[in-house]
Amino acid sequence: MLEIKNLHAAVDGKEILKGVDLSVNAGEVHAIMGPNGSGKSTLSYVLSGRDGYDITQGDILYNGESIIDQSPDERAASGIFLAFQYPLEIPGVPTMTFLRTALNAQRRARGETELDAVKFLKLVRGKARDLKIKEEMLKRPLNVGFSGGEKKRNEVLQMSLFEPTLAILDETDSGLDIDALKIVSEGVNLLRSPERSMVVITHYQRLLDYIVPDHVHVLAHGRIVRSGGKDLAQQLEDSGYESIVSDAA
Ligand SMILES: Nc1ncnc2c1ncn2[C@@H]1O[C@H](COP(=O)(O)OP(=O)(O)O)[C@@H](O)[C@H]1O
Ligand SMILES: [Mg+2]
């Protein structure tokens, strides 16, 4: 599904990713952990194709094809979804309008018919209910004045609407209290399927008690320095990043 090969990427001429290798098969959930500033968000932005992130070496293959020359929209249309660590606020655009426009843009790009207002409302209501999102929130401008937890729930709502094949979740646990963490994790777990892969980025082990990954990787200084099973997350929680990161340096 996803194959990252010796990926080097720079922002403003500064190299942040320094040779990332990662292979994710269909149906797998991979967790990427690592200290602050290790390049986790940068990796997620590079995968989504955000402007300003230059790939200086290496390649990203999605279903066997290189995507590094594709625009963010093309990647989204082909089923790649990124839930942001810091979701964008769009004053003046009701959340509901944003969601319908984005979903229909993807459907058009895939040659599918657009959903009309009635069909969309029915769909979004059901999914919002599962995530305990109030309809009143969907009428407010996208993310404006939302609490940290509301923003993260809204990201997971988008993901459940878009039904991506590859979902990248960047610190979806940050800003969530324990109840919200459970709701969000349940929402994510409902989307696990043999056809869908997920890359779950988190600083803390706690999220991985709820979203149990198949593989765990530690990113430090722009590289994956350790990979293992779900036990690796617990080990990190117990001993901290220090030992692993300094071993690798
Ligand atoms: N726009 C930018 N310009 C310069 N440096 C940046 C920029 N964005 C991120 N960085 C640097 O890249 C490194 C990795 O950042 P980031 O990917 O956000 O790490 P993480 O998500 O793991 O905390 C940090 O040292 C950060 O300061
Ligand atoms: Mg980050």
mmCIF file of N, CA, C and O in Angstrom, residues 117-207:
data_model
loop_
_atom_site.group_PDB
_atom_site.id
_atom_site.type_symbol
_atom_site.label_atom_id
_atom_site.label_comp_id
_atom_site.label_asym_id
_atom_site.label_seq_id
_atom_site.Cartn_x
_atom_site.Cartn_y
_atom_site.Cartn_z
ATOM 1 N N ALA A 117 -27.796 17.678 -0.876
ATOM 2 C CA ALA A 117 -27.832 18.157 0.505
ATOM 3 C C ALA A 117 -28.537 17.168 1.440
ATOM 4 O O ALA A 117 -28.092 16.931 2.561
ATOM 5 N N VAL A 118 -29.613 16.578 0.959
ATOM 6 C CA VAL A 118 -30.401 15.676 1.814
ATOM 7 C C VAL A 118 -29.617 14.405 2.132
ATOM 8 O O VAL A 118 -29.507 13.988 3.292
ATOM 9 N N LYS A 119 -29.045 13.814 1.104
ATOM 10 C CA LYS A 119 -28.272 12.574 1.302
ATOM 11 C C LYS A 119 -27.064 12.847 2.189
ATOM 12 O O LYS A 119 -26.710 12.048 3.055
ATOM 13 N N PHE A 120 -26.421 13.993 1.942
ATOM 14 C CA PHE A 120 -25.236 14.308 2.732
ATOM 15 C C PHE A 120 -25.594 14.485 4.203
ATOM 16 O O PHE A 120 -24.920 13.968 5.092
ATOM 17 N N LEU A 121 -26.688 15.210 4.449
ATOM 18 C CA LEU A 121 -27.110 15.477 5.826
ATOM 19 C C LEU A 121 -27.358 14.172 6.583
ATOM 20 O O LEU A 121 -26.944 14.008 7.732
ATOM 21 N N LYS A 122 -27.989 13.240 5.900
ATOM 22 C CA LYS A 122 -28.296 11.963 6.525
ATOM 23 C C LYS A 122 -26.991 11.239 6.897
ATOM 24 O O LYS A 122 -26.838 10.711 8.000
ATOM 25 N N LEU A 123 -26.064 11.253 5.952
ATOM 26 C CA LEU A 123 -24.785 10.580 6.157
ATOM 27 C C LEU A 123 -24.005 11.213 7.314
ATOM 28 O O LEU A 123 -23.536 10.531 8.227
ATOM 29 N N VAL A 124 -23.906 12.532 7.284
ATOM 30 C CA VAL A 124 -23.073 13.213 8.270
ATOM 31 C C VAL A 124 -23.698 13.134 9.667
ATOM 32 O O VAL A 124 -22.994 12.987 10.664
ATOM 33 N N ARG A 125 -25.009 13.150 9.721
ATOM 34 C CA ARG A 125 -25.680 13.046 11.024
ATOM 35 C C ARG A 125 -25.362 11.737 11.711
ATOM 36 O O ARG A 125 -25.068 11.708 12.903
ATOM 37 N N GLY A 126 -25.446 10.669 10.952
ATOM 38 C CA GLY A 126 -25.173 9.340 11.516
ATOM 39 C C GLY A 126 -23.750 9.249 12.039
ATOM 40 O O GLY A 126 -23.511 8.776 13.158
ATOM 41 N N LYS A 127 -22.818 9.735 11.251
ATOM 42 C CA LYS A 127 -21.409 9.622 11.642
ATOM 43 C C LYS A 127 -21.094 10.563 12.811
ATOM 44 O O LYS A 127 -20.311 10.226 13.688
ATOM 45 N N ALA A 128 -21.702 11.743 12.805
ATOM 46 C CA ALA A 128 -21.474 12.690 13.900
ATOM 47 C C ALA A 128 -22.005 12.100 15.210
ATOM 48 O O ALA A 128 -21.378 12.242 16.264
ATOM 49 N N ARG A 129 -23.127 11.425 15.123
ATOM 50 C CA ARG A 129 -23.709 10.816 16.322
ATOM 51 C C ARG A 129 -22.729 9.816 16.938
ATOM 52 O O ARG A 129 -22.498 9.816 18.143
ATOM 53 N N ASP A 130 -22.131 8.980 16.091
ATOM 54 C CA ASP A 130 -21.178 7.984 16.596
ATOM 55 C C ASP A 130 -20.031 8.649 17.354
ATOM 56 O O ASP A 130 -19.493 8.090 18.296
ATOM 57 N N LEU A 131 -19.631 9.834 16.894
ATOM 58 C CA LEU A 131 -18.493 10.518 17.510
ATOM 59 C C LEU A 131 -18.943 11.528 18.568
ATOM 60 O O LEU A 131 -18.144 12.314 19.065
ATOM 61 N N LYS A 132 -20.220 11.486 18.897
ATOM 62 C CA LYS A 132 -20.806 12.397 19.891
ATOM 63 C C LYS A 132 -20.507 13.860 19.548
ATOM 64 O O LYS A 132 -20.125 14.661 20.404
ATOM 65 N N ILE A 133 -20.682 14.172 18.273
ATOM 66 C CA ILE A 133 -20.540 15.555 17.823
ATOM 67 C C ILE A 133 -21.946 16.126 17.669
ATOM 68 O O ILE A 133 -22.786 15.537 16.989
ATOM 69 N N LYS A 134 -22.189 17.255 18.306
ATOM 70 C CA LYS A 134 -23.526 17.863 18.237
ATOM 71 C C LYS A 134 -23.713 18.566 16.896
ATOM 72 O O LYS A 134 -22.777 19.152 16.355
ATOM 73 N N GLU A 135 -24.952 18.520 16.390
ATOM 74 C CA GLU A 135 -25.211 19.124 15.087
ATOM 75 C C GLU A 135 -24.930 20.628 15.107
ATOM 76 O O GLU A 135 -24.498 21.204 14.110
ATOM 77 N N GLU A 136 -25.125 21.216 16.271
ATOM 78 C CA GLU A 136 -24.867 22.661 16.417
ATOM 79 C C GLU A 136 -23.412 22.982 16.048
ATOM 80 O O GLU A 136 -23.117 23.998 15.419
ATOM 81 N N MET A 137 -22.514 22.079 16.408
ATOM 82 C CA MET A 137 -21.091 22.295 16.112
ATOM 83 C C MET A 137 -20.834 22.311 14.609
ATOM 84 O O MET A 137 -19.988 23.066 14.116
ATOM 85 N N LEU A 138 -21.574 21.500 13.887
ATOM 86 C CA LEU A 138 -21.372 21.397 12.433
ATOM 87 C C LEU A 138 -21.849 22.649 11.698
ATOM 88 O O LEU A 138 -21.504 22.870 10.545
ATOM 89 N N LYS A 139 -22.658 23.442 12.393
ATOM 90 C CA LYS A 139 -23.138 24.682 11.770
ATOM 91 C C LYS A 139 -22.165 25.827 11.989
ATOM 92 O O LYS A 139 -22.223 26.841 11.307
ATOM 93 N N ARG A 140 -21.275 25.649 12.954
ATOM 94 C CA ARG A 140 -20.298 26.705 13.228
ATOM 95 C C ARG A 140 -19.180 26.694 12.189
ATOM 96 O O ARG A 140 -18.913 25.673 11.562
ATOM 97 N N PRO A 141 -18.477 27.851 12.023
ATOM 98 C CA PRO A 141 -17.369 27.895 11.060
ATOM 99 C C PRO A 141 -16.318 26.842 11.428
ATOM 100 O O PRO A 141 -16.077 26.601 12.619
ATOM 101 N N LEU A 142 -15.699 26.262 10.400
ATOM 102 C CA LEU A 142 -14.795 25.137 10.585
ATOM 103 C C LEU A 142 -13.708 25.426 11.627
ATOM 104 O O LEU A 142 -12.874 26.310 11.442
ATOM 105 N N ASN A 143 -13.767 24.670 12.703
ATOM 106 C CA ASN A 143 -12.757 24.700 13.774
ATOM 107 C C ASN A 143 -12.640 26.023 14.534
ATOM 108 O O ASN A 143 -11.864 26.109 15.484
ATOM 109 N N VAL A 144 -13.396 27.049 14.128
ATOM 110 C CA VAL A 144 -13.258 28.336 14.803
ATOM 111 C C VAL A 144 -13.897 28.256 16.190
ATOM 112 O O VAL A 144 -15.081 27.955 16.322
ATOM 113 N N GLY A 145 -13.102 28.490 17.196
ATOM 114 C CA GLY A 145 -13.606 28.423 18.563
ATOM 115 C C GLY A 145 -13.844 27.014 19.062
ATOM 116 O O GLY A 145 -14.367 26.826 20.163
ATOM 117 N N PHE A 146 -13.494 26.001 18.278
ATOM 118 C CA PHE A 146 -13.622 24.616 18.749
ATOM 119 C C PHE A 146 -12.552 24.363 19.810
ATOM 120 O O PHE A 146 -11.437 24.887 19.712
ATOM 121 N N SER A 147 -12.873 23.551 20.797
ATOM 122 C CA SER A 147 -11.857 23.146 21.763
ATOM 123 C C SER A 147 -10.918 22.163 21.063
ATOM 124 O O SER A 147 -11.224 21.656 19.972
ATOM 125 N N GLY A 148 -9.780 21.896 21.704
ATOM 126 C CA GLY A 148 -8.821 20.932 21.136
ATOM 127 C C GLY A 148 -9.502 19.606 20.822
ATOM 128 O O GLY A 148 -9.316 19.029 19.749
ATOM 129 N N GLY A 149 -10.318 19.136 21.762
ATOM 130 C CA GLY A 149 -10.993 17.846 21.586
ATOM 131 C C GLY A 149 -12.006 17.870 20.455
ATOM 132 O O GLY A 149 -12.130 16.913 19.692
ATOM 133 N N GLU A 150 -12.730 18.992 20.335
ATOM 134 C CA GLU A 150 -13.716 19.112 19.251
ATOM 135 C C GLU A 150 -13.034 19.099 17.883
ATOM 136 O O GLU A 150 -13.526 18.492 16.931
ATOM 137 N N LYS A 151 -11.895 19.761 17.813
ATOM 138 C CA LYS A 151 -11.150 19.762 16.539
ATOM 139 C C LYS A 151 -10.743 18.346 16.148
ATOM 140 O O LYS A 151 -10.835 17.957 14.987
ATOM 141 N N LYS A 152 -10.263 17.595 17.118
ATOM 142 C CA LYS A 152 -9.790 16.240 16.822
ATOM 143 C C LYS A 152 -10.952 15.329 16.436
ATOM 144 O O LYS A 152 -10.849 14.505 15.535
ATOM 145 N N ARG A 153 -12.081 15.493 17.113
ATOM 146 C CA ARG A 153 -13.270 14.723 16.746
ATOM 147 C C ARG A 153 -13.712 15.032 15.335
ATOM 148 O O ARG A 153 -14.134 14.165 14.578
ATOM 149 N N ASN A 154 -13.605 16.312 14.998
ATOM 150 C CA ASN A 154 -13.983 16.757 13.664
ATOM 151 C C ASN A 154 -13.052 16.148 12.596
ATOM 152 O O ASN A 154 -13.495 15.809 11.497
ATOM 153 N N GLU A 155 -11.791 16.000 12.920
ATOM 154 C CA GLU A 155 -10.858 15.353 11.992
ATOM 155 C C GLU A 155 -11.281 13.900 11.751
ATOM 156 O O GLU A 155 -11.222 13.403 10.623
ATOM 157 N N VAL A 156 -11.668 13.232 12.838
ATOM 158 C CA VAL A 156 -12.071 11.826 12.693
ATOM 159 C C VAL A 156 -13.408 11.727 11.946
ATOM 160 O O VAL A 156 -13.626 10.792 11.170
ATOM 161 N N LEU A 157 -14.266 12.718 12.132
ATOM 162 C CA LEU A 157 -15.515 12.765 11.351
ATOM 163 C C LEU A 157 -15.194 12.862 9.854
ATOM 164 O O LEU A 157 -15.772 12.137 9.034
ATOM 165 N N GLN A 158 -14.263 13.739 9.521
ATOM 166 C CA GLN A 158 -13.846 13.860 8.109
ATOM 167 C C GLN A 158 -13.348 12.535 7.587
ATOM 168 O O GLN A 158 -13.697 12.112 6.492
ATOM 169 N N MET A 159 -12.522 11.894 8.400
ATOM 170 C CA MET A 159 -11.958 10.621 7.961
ATOM 171 C C MET A 159 -13.059 9.597 7.722
ATOM 172 O O MET A 159 -13.035 8.871 6.725
ATOM 173 N N SER A 160 -14.065 9.565 8.607
ATOM 174 C CA SER A 160 -15.098 8.554 8.426
ATOM 175 C C SER A 160 -15.986 8.877 7.221
ATOM 176 O O SER A 160 -16.526 7.981 6.588
ATOM 177 N N LEU A 161 -16.099 10.154 6.876
ATOM 178 C CA LEU A 161 -16.865 10.524 5.681
ATOM 179 C C LEU A 161 -16.099 10.195 4.397
ATOM 180 O O LEU A 161 -16.657 9.719 3.422
ATOM 181 N N PHE A 162 -14.799 10.482 4.419
ATOM 182 C CA PHE A 162 -14.005 10.333 3.199
ATOM 183 C C PHE A 162 -13.634 8.868 2.930
ATOM 184 O O PHE A 162 -13.278 8.525 1.814
ATOM 185 N N GLU A 163 -13.680 8.037 3.970
ATOM 186 C CA GLU A 163 -13.328 6.620 3.827
ATOM 187 C C GLU A 163 -12.035 6.416 3.034
ATOM 188 O O GLU A 163 -12.033 5.764 1.987
ATOM 189 N N PRO A 164 -10.923 6.966 3.522
ATOM 190 C CA PRO A 164 -9.658 6.858 2.797
ATOM 191 C C PRO A 164 -9.117 5.424 2.798
ATOM 192 O O PRO A 164 -9.542 4.603 3.615
ATOM 193 N N THR A 165 -8.187 5.159 1.881
ATOM 194 C CA THR A 165 -7.498 3.855 1.918
ATOM 195 C C THR A 165 -6.248 3.952 2.780
ATOM 196 O O THR A 165 -5.816 2.970 3.351
ATOM 197 N N LEU A 166 -5.670 5.150 2.841
ATOM 198 C CA LEU A 166 -4.511 5.356 3.704
ATOM 199 C C LEU A 166 -4.783 6.577 4.573
ATOM 200 O O LEU A 166 -4.920 7.690 4.063
ATOM 201 N N ALA A 167 -4.904 6.348 5.871
ATOM 202 C CA ALA A 167 -5.178 7.455 6.784
ATOM 203 C C ALA A 167 -3.951 7.713 7.647
ATOM 204 O O ALA A 167 -3.353 6.786 8.188
ATOM 205 N N ILE A 168 -3.575 8.975 7.728
ATOM 206 C CA ILE A 168 -2.442 9.373 8.558
ATOM 207 C C ILE A 168 -3.006 10.283 9.646
ATOM 208 O O ILE A 168 -3.621 11.308 9.346
ATOM 209 N N LEU A 169 -2.819 9.880 10.881
ATOM 210 C CA LEU A 169 -3.389 10.644 11.996
ATOM 211 C C LEU A 169 -2.250 11.252 12.799
ATOM 212 O O LEU A 169 -1.497 10.532 13.451
ATOM 213 N N ASP A 170 -2.120 12.572 12.746
ATOM 214 C CA ASP A 170 -1.009 13.219 13.449
ATOM 215 C C ASP A 170 -1.437 13.711 14.828
ATOM 216 O O ASP A 170 -2.152 14.705 14.938
ATOM 217 N N GLU A 171 -0.989 13.020 15.846
ATOM 218 C CA GLU A 171 -1.277 13.392 17.244
ATOM 219 C C GLU A 171 -2.759 13.689 17.468
ATOM 220 O O GLU A 171 -3.109 14.715 18.061
ATOM 221 N N THR A 172 -3.576 12.764 16.992
ATOM 222 C CA THR A 172 -5.017 12.913 17.152
ATOM 223 C C THR A 172 -5.407 12.841 18.627
ATOM 224 O O THR A 172 -6.498 13.247 19.011
ATOM 225 N N ASP A 173 -4.502 12.366 19.472
ATOM 226 C CA ASP A 173 -4.804 12.254 20.902
ATOM 227 C C ASP A 173 -4.513 13.537 21.672
ATOM 228 O O ASP A 173 -5.000 13.714 22.778
ATOM 229 N N SER A 174 -3.734 14.464 21.071
ATOM 230 C CA SER A 174 -3.368 15.631 21.872
ATOM 231 C C SER A 174 -4.587 16.520 22.098
ATOM 232 O O SER A 174 -5.386 16.740 21.192
ATOM 233 N N GLY A 175 -4.746 16.986 23.305
ATOM 234 C CA GLY A 175 -5.875 17.838 23.645
ATOM 235 C C GLY A 175 -7.144 17.079 23.996
ATOM 236 O O GLY A 175 -8.184 17.685 24.228
ATOM 237 N N LEU A 176 -7.091 15.745 24.005
ATOM 238 C CA LEU A 176 -8.292 14.972 24.332
ATOM 239 C C LEU A 176 -8.272 14.543 25.792
ATOM 240 O O LEU A 176 -7.246 14.067 26.282
ATOM 241 N N ASP A 177 -9.414 14.684 26.464
ATOM 242 C CA ASP A 177 -9.503 14.072 27.783
ATOM 243 C C ASP A 177 -9.826 12.592 27.570
ATOM 244 O O ASP A 177 -10.045 12.143 26.450
ATOM 245 N N ILE A 178 -9.876 11.846 28.661
ATOM 246 C CA ILE A 178 -9.936 10.389 28.532
ATOM 247 C C ILE A 178 -11.231 9.925 27.836
ATOM 248 O O ILE A 178 -11.201 8.996 27.030
ATOM 249 N N ASP A 179 -12.350 10.616 28.109
ATOM 250 C CA ASP A 179 -13.613 10.217 27.466
ATOM 251 C C ASP A 179 -13.567 10.477 25.967
ATOM 252 O O ASP A 179 -13.968 9.629 25.167
ATOM 253 N N ALA A 180 -13.044 11.644 25.605
ATOM 254 C CA ALA A 180 -12.934 11.984 24.184
ATOM 255 C C ALA A 180 -11.947 11.049 23.488
ATOM 256 O O ALA A 180 -12.168 10.633 22.346
ATOM 257 N N LEU A 181 -10.896 10.694 24.204
ATOM 258 C CA LEU A 181 -9.902 9.769 23.639
ATOM 259 C C LEU A 181 -10.553 8.431 23.282
ATOM 260 O O LEU A 181 -10.311 7.858 22.219
ATOM 261 N N LYS A 182 -11.427 7.976 24.177
ATOM 262 C CA LYS A 182 -12.121 6.703 23.920
ATOM 263 C C LYS A 182 -13.049 6.807 22.717
ATOM 264 O O LYS A 182 -13.090 5.911 21.873
ATOM 265 N N ILE A 183 -13.786 7.907 22.650
ATOM 266 C CA ILE A 183 -14.733 8.087 21.538
ATOM 267 C C ILE A 183 -13.988 8.155 20.205
ATOM 268 O O ILE A 183 -14.350 7.497 19.225
ATOM 269 N N VAL A 184 -12.910 8.950 20.202
ATOM 270 C CA VAL A 184 -12.127 9.111 18.978
ATOM 271 C C VAL A 184 -11.489 7.774 18.570
ATOM 272 O O VAL A 184 -11.508 7.385 17.403
ATOM 273 N N SER A 185 -10.951 7.058 19.555
ATOM 274 C CA SER A 185 -10.309 5.768 19.255
ATOM 275 C C SER A 185 -11.322 4.781 18.697
ATOM 276 O O SER A 185 -11.030 4.034 17.763
ATOM 277 N N GLU A 186 -12.520 4.779 19.297
ATOM 278 C CA GLU A 186 -13.577 3.896 18.791
ATOM 279 C C GLU A 186 -13.895 4.232 17.343
ATOM 280 O O GLU A 186 -14.052 3.340 16.510
ATOM 281 N N GLY A 187 -13.989 5.540 17.072
ATOM 282 C CA GLY A 187 -14.249 5.997 15.706
ATOM 283 C C GLY A 187 -13.175 5.493 14.750
ATOM 284 O O GLY A 187 -13.471 5.033 13.640
ATOM 285 N N VAL A 188 -11.929 5.567 15.185
ATOM 286 C CA VAL A 188 -10.817 5.100 14.353
ATOM 287 C C VAL A 188 -10.876 3.580 14.198
ATOM 288 O O VAL A 188 -10.734 3.049 13.092
ATOM 289 N N ASN A 189 -11.134 2.894 15.304
ATOM 290 C CA ASN A 189 -11.166 1.424 15.245
ATOM 291 C C ASN A 189 -12.266 0.904 14.330
ATOM 292 O O ASN A 189 -12.103 -0.117 13.670
ATOM 293 N N LEU A 190 -13.393 1.631 14.280
ATOM 294 C CA LEU A 190 -14.487 1.244 13.390
ATOM 295 C C LEU A 190 -14.051 1.278 11.930
ATOM 296 O O LEU A 190 -14.612 0.595 11.080
ATOM 297 N N LEU A 191 -13.043 2.125 11.654
ATOM 298 C CA LEU A 191 -12.595 2.279 10.267
ATOM 299 C C LEU A 191 -11.486 1.300 9.893
ATOM 300 O O LEU A 191 -11.046 1.251 8.748
ATOM 301 N N ARG A 192 -11.042 0.528 10.875
ATOM 302 C CA ARG A 192 -10.008 -0.463 10.539
ATOM 303 C C ARG A 192 -10.630 -1.484 9.601
ATOM 304 O O ARG A 192 -11.738 -1.959 9.847
ATOM 305 N N SER A 193 -9.920 -1.813 8.541
ATOM 306 C CA SER A 193 -10.440 -2.818 7.625
ATOM 307 C C SER A 193 -9.278 -3.393 6.832
ATOM 308 O O SER A 193 -8.208 -2.774 6.761
ATOM 309 N N PRO A 194 -9.474 -4.568 6.254
ATOM 310 C CA PRO A 194 -8.379 -5.211 5.518
ATOM 311 C C PRO A 194 -7.914 -4.386 4.321
ATOM 312 O O PRO A 194 -6.810 -4.580 3.817
ATOM 313 N N GLU A 195 -8.754 -3.452 3.858
ATOM 314 C CA GLU A 195 -8.380 -2.653 2.682
ATOM 315 C C GLU A 195 -7.788 -1.309 3.070
ATOM 316 O O GLU A 195 -7.413 -0.531 2.199
ATOM 317 N N ARG A 196 -7.812 -0.990 4.360
ATOM 318 C CA ARG A 196 -7.411 0.358 4.760
ATOM 319 C C ARG A 196 -6.177 0.296 5.661
ATOM 320 O O ARG A 196 -6.136 -0.494 6.600
ATOM 321 N N SER A 197 -5.201 1.139 5.368
ATOM 322 C CA SER A 197 -4.013 1.200 6.219
ATOM 323 C C SER A 197 -4.009 2.502 6.997
ATOM 324 O O SER A 197 -4.557 3.509 6.538
ATOM 325 N N MET A 198 -3.392 2.446 8.155
ATOM 326 C CA MET A 198 -3.334 3.659 8.978
ATOM 327 C C MET A 198 -1.930 3.865 9.536
ATOM 328 O O MET A 198 -1.266 2.912 9.924
ATOM 329 N N VAL A 199 -1.547 5.126 9.542
ATOM 330 C CA VAL A 199 -0.300 5.517 10.188
ATOM 331 C C VAL A 199 -0.703 6.465 11.314
ATOM 332 O O VAL A 199 -1.248 7.539 11.066
ATOM 333 N N VAL A 200 -0.496 6.014 12.533
ATOM 334 C CA VAL A 200 -0.946 6.764 13.700
ATOM 335 C C VAL A 200 0.276 7.374 14.384
ATOM 336 O O VAL A 200 1.138 6.651 14.885
ATOM 337 N N ILE A 201 0.354 8.690 14.350
ATOM 338 C CA ILE A 201 1.499 9.386 14.942
ATOM 339 C C ILE A 201 1.126 9.834 16.339
ATOM 340 O O ILE A 201 0.082 10.464 16.537
ATOM 341 N N THR A 202 1.943 9.480 17.295
ATOM 342 C CA THR A 202 1.648 9.924 18.657
ATOM 343 C C THR A 202 2.930 10.056 19.470
ATOM 344 O O THR A 202 3.914 9.354 19.239
ATOM 345 N N HIS A 203 2.890 10.978 20.393
ATOM 346 C CA HIS A 203 4.031 11.205 21.271
ATOM 347 C C HIS A 203 3.938 10.266 22.483
ATOM 348 O O HIS A 203 4.929 9.857 23.060
ATOM 349 N N TYR A 204 2.692 9.930 22.849
ATOM 350 C CA TYR A 204 2.453 9.142 24.066
ATOM 351 C C TYR A 204 1.948 7.750 23.761
ATOM 352 O O TYR A 204 1.267 7.530 22.757
ATOM 353 N N GLN A 205 2.232 6.848 24.676
ATOM 354 C CA GLN A 205 1.812 5.457 24.524
ATOM 355 C C GLN A 205 0.305 5.305 24.722
ATOM 356 O O GLN A 205 -0.310 4.403 24.159
ATOM 357 N N ARG A 206 -0.289 6.212 25.495
ATOM 358 C CA ARG A 206 -1.680 6.069 25.943
ATOM 359 C C ARG A 206 -2.672 5.757 24.806
ATOM 360 O O ARG A 206 -3.503 4.862 24.916
ATOM 361 N N LEU A 207 -2.543 6.480 23.695
ATOM 362 C CA LEU A 207 -3.456 6.270 22.562
ATOM 363 C C LEU A 207 -3.422 4.825 22.081
ATOM 364 O O LEU A 207 -4.436 4.270 21.647
#
